Short mmCIF file of C-alpha atoms in Angstrom, two decimals:
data_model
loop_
_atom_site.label_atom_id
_atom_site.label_comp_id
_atom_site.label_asym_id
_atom_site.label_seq_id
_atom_site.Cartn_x
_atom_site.Cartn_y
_atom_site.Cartn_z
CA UNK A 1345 5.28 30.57 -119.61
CA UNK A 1346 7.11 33.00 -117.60
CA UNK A 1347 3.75 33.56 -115.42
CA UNK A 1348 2.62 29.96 -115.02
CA UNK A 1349 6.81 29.20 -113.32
CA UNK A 1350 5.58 32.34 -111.30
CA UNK A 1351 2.70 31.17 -110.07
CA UNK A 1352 4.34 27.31 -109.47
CA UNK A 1353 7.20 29.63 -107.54
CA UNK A 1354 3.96 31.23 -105.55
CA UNK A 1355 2.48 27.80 -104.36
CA UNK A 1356 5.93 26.56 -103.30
CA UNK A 1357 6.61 29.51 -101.40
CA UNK A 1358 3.05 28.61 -99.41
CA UNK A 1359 1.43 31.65 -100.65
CA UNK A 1360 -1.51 29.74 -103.02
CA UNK A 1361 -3.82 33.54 -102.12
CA UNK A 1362 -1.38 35.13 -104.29
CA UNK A 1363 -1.10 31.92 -106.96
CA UNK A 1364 -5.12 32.62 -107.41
CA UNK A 1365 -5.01 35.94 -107.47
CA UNK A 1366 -2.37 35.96 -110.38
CA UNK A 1367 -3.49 33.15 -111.95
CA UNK A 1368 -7.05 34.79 -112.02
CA UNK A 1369 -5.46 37.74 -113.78
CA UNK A 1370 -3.20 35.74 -116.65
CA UNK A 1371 -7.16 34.20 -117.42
CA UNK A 1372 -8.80 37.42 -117.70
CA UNK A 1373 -5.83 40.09 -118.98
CA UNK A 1374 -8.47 42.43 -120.45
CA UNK A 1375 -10.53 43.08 -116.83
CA UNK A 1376 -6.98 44.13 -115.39
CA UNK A 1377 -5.22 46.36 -118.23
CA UNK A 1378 -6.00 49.66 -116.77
CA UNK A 1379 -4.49 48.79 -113.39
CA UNK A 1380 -1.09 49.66 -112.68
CA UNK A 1381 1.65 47.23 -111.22
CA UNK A 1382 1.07 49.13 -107.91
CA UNK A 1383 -2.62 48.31 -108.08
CA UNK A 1384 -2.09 44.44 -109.32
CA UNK A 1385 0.35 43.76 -106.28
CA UNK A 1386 -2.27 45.21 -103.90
CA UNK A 1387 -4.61 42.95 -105.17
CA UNK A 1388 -2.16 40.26 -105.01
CA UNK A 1389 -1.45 41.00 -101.44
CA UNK A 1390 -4.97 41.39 -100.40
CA UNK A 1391 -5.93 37.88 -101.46
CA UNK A 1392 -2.82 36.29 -100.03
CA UNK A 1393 -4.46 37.92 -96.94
CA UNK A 1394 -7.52 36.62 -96.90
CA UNK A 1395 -6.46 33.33 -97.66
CA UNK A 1396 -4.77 33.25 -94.91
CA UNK A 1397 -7.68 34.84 -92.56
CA UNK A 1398 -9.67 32.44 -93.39
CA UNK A 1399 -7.88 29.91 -92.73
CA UNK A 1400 -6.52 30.78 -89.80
CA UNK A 1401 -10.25 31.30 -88.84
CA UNK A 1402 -11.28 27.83 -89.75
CA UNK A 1403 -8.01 26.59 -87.11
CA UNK A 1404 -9.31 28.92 -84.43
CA UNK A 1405 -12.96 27.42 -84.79
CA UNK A 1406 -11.57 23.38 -84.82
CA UNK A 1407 -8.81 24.22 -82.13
CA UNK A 1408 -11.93 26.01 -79.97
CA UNK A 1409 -13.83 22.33 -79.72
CA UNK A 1410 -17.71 23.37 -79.94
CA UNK A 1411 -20.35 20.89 -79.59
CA UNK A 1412 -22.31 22.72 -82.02
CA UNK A 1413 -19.49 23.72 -84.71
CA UNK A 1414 -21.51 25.36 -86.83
CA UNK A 1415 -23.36 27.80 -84.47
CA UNK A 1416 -23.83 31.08 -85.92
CA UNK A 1417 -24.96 34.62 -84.72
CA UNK A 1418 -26.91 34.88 -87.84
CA UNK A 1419 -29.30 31.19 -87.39
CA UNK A 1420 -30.34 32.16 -83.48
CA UNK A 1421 -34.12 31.68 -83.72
CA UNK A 1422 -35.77 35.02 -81.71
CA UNK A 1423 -38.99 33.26 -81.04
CA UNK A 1424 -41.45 35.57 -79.23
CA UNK A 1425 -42.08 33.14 -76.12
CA UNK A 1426 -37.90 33.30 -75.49
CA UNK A 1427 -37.58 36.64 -74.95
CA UNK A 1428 -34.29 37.04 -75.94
CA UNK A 1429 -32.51 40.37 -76.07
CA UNK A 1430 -31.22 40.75 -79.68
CA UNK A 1431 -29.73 44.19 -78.90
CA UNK A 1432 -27.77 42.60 -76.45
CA UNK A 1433 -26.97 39.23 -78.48
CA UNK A 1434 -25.78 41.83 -81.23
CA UNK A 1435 -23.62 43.69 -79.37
CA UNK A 1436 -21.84 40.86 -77.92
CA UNK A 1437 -21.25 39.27 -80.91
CA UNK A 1438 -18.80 42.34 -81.81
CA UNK A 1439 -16.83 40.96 -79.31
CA UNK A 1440 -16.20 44.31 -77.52
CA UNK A 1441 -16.98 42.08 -73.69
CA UNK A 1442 -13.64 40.16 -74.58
CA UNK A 1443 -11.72 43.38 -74.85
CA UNK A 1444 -13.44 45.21 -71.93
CA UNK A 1445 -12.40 41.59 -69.40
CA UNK A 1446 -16.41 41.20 -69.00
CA UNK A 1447 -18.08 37.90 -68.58
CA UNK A 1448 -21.50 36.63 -70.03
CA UNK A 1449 -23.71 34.24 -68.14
CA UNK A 1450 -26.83 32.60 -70.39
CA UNK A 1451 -29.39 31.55 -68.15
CA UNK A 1452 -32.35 29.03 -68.73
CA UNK A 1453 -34.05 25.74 -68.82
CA UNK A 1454 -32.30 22.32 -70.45
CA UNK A 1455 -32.82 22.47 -73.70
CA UNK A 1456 -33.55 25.99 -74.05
CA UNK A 1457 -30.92 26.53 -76.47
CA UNK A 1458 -27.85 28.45 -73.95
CA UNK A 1459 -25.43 26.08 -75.37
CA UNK A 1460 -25.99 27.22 -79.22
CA UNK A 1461 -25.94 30.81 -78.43
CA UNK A 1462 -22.84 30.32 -76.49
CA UNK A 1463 -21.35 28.55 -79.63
CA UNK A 1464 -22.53 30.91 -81.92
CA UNK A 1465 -20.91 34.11 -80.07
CA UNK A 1466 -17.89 31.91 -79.78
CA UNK A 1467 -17.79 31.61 -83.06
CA UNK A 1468 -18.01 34.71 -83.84
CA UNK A 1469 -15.29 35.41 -81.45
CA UNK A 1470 -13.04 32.75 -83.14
CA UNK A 1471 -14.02 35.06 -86.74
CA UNK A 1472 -12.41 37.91 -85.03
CA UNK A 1473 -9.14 35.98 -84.32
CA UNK A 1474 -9.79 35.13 -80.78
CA UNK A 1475 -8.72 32.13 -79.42
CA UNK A 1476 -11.65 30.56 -77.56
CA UNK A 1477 -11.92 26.98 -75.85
CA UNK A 1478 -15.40 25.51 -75.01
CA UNK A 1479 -15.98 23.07 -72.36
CA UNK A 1480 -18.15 21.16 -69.98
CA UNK A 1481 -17.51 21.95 -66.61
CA UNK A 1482 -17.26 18.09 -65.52
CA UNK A 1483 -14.57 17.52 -68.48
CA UNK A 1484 -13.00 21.06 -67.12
CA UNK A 1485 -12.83 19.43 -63.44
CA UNK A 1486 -11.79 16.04 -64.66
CA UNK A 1487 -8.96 17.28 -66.75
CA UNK A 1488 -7.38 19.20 -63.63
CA UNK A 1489 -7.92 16.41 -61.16
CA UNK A 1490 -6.11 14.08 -63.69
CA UNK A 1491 -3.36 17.10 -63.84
CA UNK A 1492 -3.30 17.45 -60.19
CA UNK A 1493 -2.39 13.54 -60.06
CA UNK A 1494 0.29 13.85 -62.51
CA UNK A 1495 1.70 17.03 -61.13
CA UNK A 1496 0.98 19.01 -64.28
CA UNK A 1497 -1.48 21.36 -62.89
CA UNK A 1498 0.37 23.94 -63.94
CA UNK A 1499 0.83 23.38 -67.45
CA UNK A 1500 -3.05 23.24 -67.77
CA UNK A 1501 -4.10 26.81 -65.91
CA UNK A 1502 -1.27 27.99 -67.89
CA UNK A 1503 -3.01 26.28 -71.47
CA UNK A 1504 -5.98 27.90 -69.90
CA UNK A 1505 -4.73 31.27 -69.66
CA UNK A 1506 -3.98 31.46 -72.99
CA UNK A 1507 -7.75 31.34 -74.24
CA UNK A 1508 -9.40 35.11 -75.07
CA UNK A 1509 -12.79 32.90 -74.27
CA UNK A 1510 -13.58 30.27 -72.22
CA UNK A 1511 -16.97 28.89 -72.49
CA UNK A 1512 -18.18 26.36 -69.71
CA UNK A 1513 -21.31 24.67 -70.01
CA UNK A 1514 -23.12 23.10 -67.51
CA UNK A 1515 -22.20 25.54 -64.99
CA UNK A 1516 -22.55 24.15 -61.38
CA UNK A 1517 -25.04 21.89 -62.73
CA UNK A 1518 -24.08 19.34 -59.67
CA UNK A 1519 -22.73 21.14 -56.33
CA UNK A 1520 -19.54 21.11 -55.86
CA UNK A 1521 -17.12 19.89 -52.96
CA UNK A 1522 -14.78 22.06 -51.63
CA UNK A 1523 -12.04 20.55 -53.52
CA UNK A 1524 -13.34 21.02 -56.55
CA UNK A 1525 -14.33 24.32 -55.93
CA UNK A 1526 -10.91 25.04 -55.07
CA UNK A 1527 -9.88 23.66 -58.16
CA UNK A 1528 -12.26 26.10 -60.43
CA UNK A 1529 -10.70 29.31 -58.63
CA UNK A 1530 -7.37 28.28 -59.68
CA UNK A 1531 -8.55 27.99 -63.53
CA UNK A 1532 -11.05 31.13 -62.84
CA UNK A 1533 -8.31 32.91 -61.84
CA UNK A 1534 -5.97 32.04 -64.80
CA UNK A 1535 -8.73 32.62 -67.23
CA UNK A 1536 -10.34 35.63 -65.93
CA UNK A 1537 -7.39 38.35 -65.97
CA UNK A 1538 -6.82 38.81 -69.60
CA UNK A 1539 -9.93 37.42 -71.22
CA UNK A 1540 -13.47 36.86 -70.59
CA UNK A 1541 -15.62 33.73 -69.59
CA UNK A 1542 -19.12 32.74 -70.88
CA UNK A 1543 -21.37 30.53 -68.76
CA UNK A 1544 -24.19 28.04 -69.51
CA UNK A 1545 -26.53 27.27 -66.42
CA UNK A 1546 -29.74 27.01 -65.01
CA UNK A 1547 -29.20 28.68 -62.11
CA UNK A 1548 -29.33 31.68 -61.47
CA UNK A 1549 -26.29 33.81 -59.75
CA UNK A 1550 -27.70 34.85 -56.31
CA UNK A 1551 -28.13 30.75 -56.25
CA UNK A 1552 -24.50 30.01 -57.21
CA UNK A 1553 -22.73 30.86 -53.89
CA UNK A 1554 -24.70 27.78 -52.27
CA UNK A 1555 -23.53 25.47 -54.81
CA UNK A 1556 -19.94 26.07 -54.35
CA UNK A 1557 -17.92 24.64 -51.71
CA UNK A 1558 -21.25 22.65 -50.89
CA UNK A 1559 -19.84 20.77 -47.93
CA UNK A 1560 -19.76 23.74 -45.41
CA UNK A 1561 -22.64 24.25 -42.89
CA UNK A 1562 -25.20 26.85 -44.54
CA UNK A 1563 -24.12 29.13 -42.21
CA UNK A 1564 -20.65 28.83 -42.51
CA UNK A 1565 -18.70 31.64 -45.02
CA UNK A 1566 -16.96 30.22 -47.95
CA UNK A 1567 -13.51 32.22 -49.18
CA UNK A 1568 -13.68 30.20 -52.14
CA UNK A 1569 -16.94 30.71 -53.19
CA UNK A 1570 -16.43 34.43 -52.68
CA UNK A 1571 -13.47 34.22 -54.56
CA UNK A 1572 -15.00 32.67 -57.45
CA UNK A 1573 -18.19 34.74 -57.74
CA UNK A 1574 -15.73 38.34 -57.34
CA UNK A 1575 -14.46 37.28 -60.54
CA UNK A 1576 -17.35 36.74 -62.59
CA UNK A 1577 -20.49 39.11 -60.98
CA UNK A 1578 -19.26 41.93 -61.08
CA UNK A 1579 -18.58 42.41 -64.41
CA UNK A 1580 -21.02 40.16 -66.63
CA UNK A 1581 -23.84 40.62 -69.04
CA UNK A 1582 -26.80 38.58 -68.45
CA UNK A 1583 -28.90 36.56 -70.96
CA UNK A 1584 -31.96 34.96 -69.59
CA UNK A 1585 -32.97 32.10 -72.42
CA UNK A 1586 -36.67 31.43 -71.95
CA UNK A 1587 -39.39 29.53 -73.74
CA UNK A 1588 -42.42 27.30 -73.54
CA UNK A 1589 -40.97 23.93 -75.06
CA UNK A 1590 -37.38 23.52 -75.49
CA UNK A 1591 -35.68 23.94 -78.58
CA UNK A 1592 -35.08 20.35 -78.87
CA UNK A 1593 -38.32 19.86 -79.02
CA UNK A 1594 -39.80 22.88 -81.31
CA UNK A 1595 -37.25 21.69 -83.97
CA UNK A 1596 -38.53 18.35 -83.68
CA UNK A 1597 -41.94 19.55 -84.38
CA UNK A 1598 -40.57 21.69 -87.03
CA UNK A 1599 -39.03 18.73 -88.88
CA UNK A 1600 -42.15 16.35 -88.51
CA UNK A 1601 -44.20 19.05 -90.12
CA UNK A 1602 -42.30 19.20 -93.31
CA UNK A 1603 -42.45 15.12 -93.29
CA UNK A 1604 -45.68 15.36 -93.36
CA UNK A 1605 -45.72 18.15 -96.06
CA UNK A 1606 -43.07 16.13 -98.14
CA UNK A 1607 -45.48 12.78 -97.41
CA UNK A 1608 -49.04 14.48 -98.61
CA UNK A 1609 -46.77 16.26 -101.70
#
């Protein structure tokens, strides 16, 4: 009786890791007799722990806002014709680019599958306690101009800054005017110092400096574009996504096929 008041007095004290944990050991005395009180509290502790890792995992991967939410290192498809560096892919997703303030830029066709591999390492960020955000880069622009008009500016590099991760997807997709290539530097710039950046585009980065600050002559220099690219070229890994048919439609195919299997079955 004594145990089960314990075990209420565990839940109401938010720690329901522990509450399993002991309740787990009243069911089952016999597996934990030869364990001393020293050894029972550890495992006590340990579960309260990863109770709350885990949960504080699932926060990190709602809070971070992925359009593919269940993205995972583990379900990337390494099809031959995509050519995609697993080495690299596997050392990323350790997470040790974040630390080092290094950037990752994933490079291919629509629908060639940047946007889930981006998801997936940002998950896997997010599963080391990061805090990551991802975003389109017209929502990204949108949300500032909005802040601009309100005078809040501020608060949103500063909500910004506080991301380990940014992903942006869609990456210059559209050129962009020189205000809103001003605008970028000043969220590049908050982002960029402490953590690192991964970007989705089909262009590739000797192409980029042409579609910033797209208004100038072709001639003309561009501080801002220089300003942005400093940031991010210098210290990135690159991830060229490749492939015949898009992954759209080879999953498509994929899913037809065992229709037709289920149909003729």
């Amino acid at each position: 009786m004594i145990n089960l008041e314990t075990v209420k007095i565990l839940r109401s004290l938010r720690l329901p890791g522990m509450a399993r944990e002991l309740e787990s050991q009243l069911e089952d005395p016999q597996r934990y007799r030869g364990l001393s009180f020293e050894d029972r509290l550890a495992l006590l502790a340990d579960a309260e722990n990863g109770s709350r890792r885990k949960n504080t995992v699932k926060r990190r991967i709602a809070d971070a806002r992925f359009s593919e939410p269940t993205a995972s290192i583990e379900a990337i498809e390494y099809h031959e014709d995509r050519e995609l560096d697993k080495g690299l892919i596997t050392k990323l997703a350790t997470c040790s680019y974040i630390r080092e303030n290094h950037h990752v830029v994933l490079k291919g066709a629509t629908g060639a599958g940047k946007s889930y591999i981006a998801n997936a390492l940002g998950a896997a960020a997010c599963r080391k306690l990061y805090k990551v955000r991802y975003v389109r880069l017209p929502d990204l622009l949108n949300e500032f101009a909005v802040a601009k008009a309100l005078n809040t500016q501020n608060k949103v590099k500063t909500a910004y800054a506080k991301f380990d991760l940014l992903i942006i997807d869609e990456w210059l997709l559209r050129p962009l005017p020189e205000s809103e290539a001003y605008d970028l530097l000043e969220i590049i710039e908050a982002c960029s110092k402490k953590g690192a950046l991964i970007l989705c585009t089909q262009y590739d980065t000797d192409d980029w400096y042409f579609r910033i600050d797209c208004d100038r002559a072709e001639d003309d220099d561009s501080a801002v574009a220089e300003g942005i690219l400093d940031r991010i070229i210098h210290n990135k890994y690159v991830i060229e996504v490749k492939g015949r048919i898009s992954m759209r439609k080879r999953h498509a195919f994929a899913e037809s096929e065992e229709s037709g299997v289920a149909d003729n079955g």
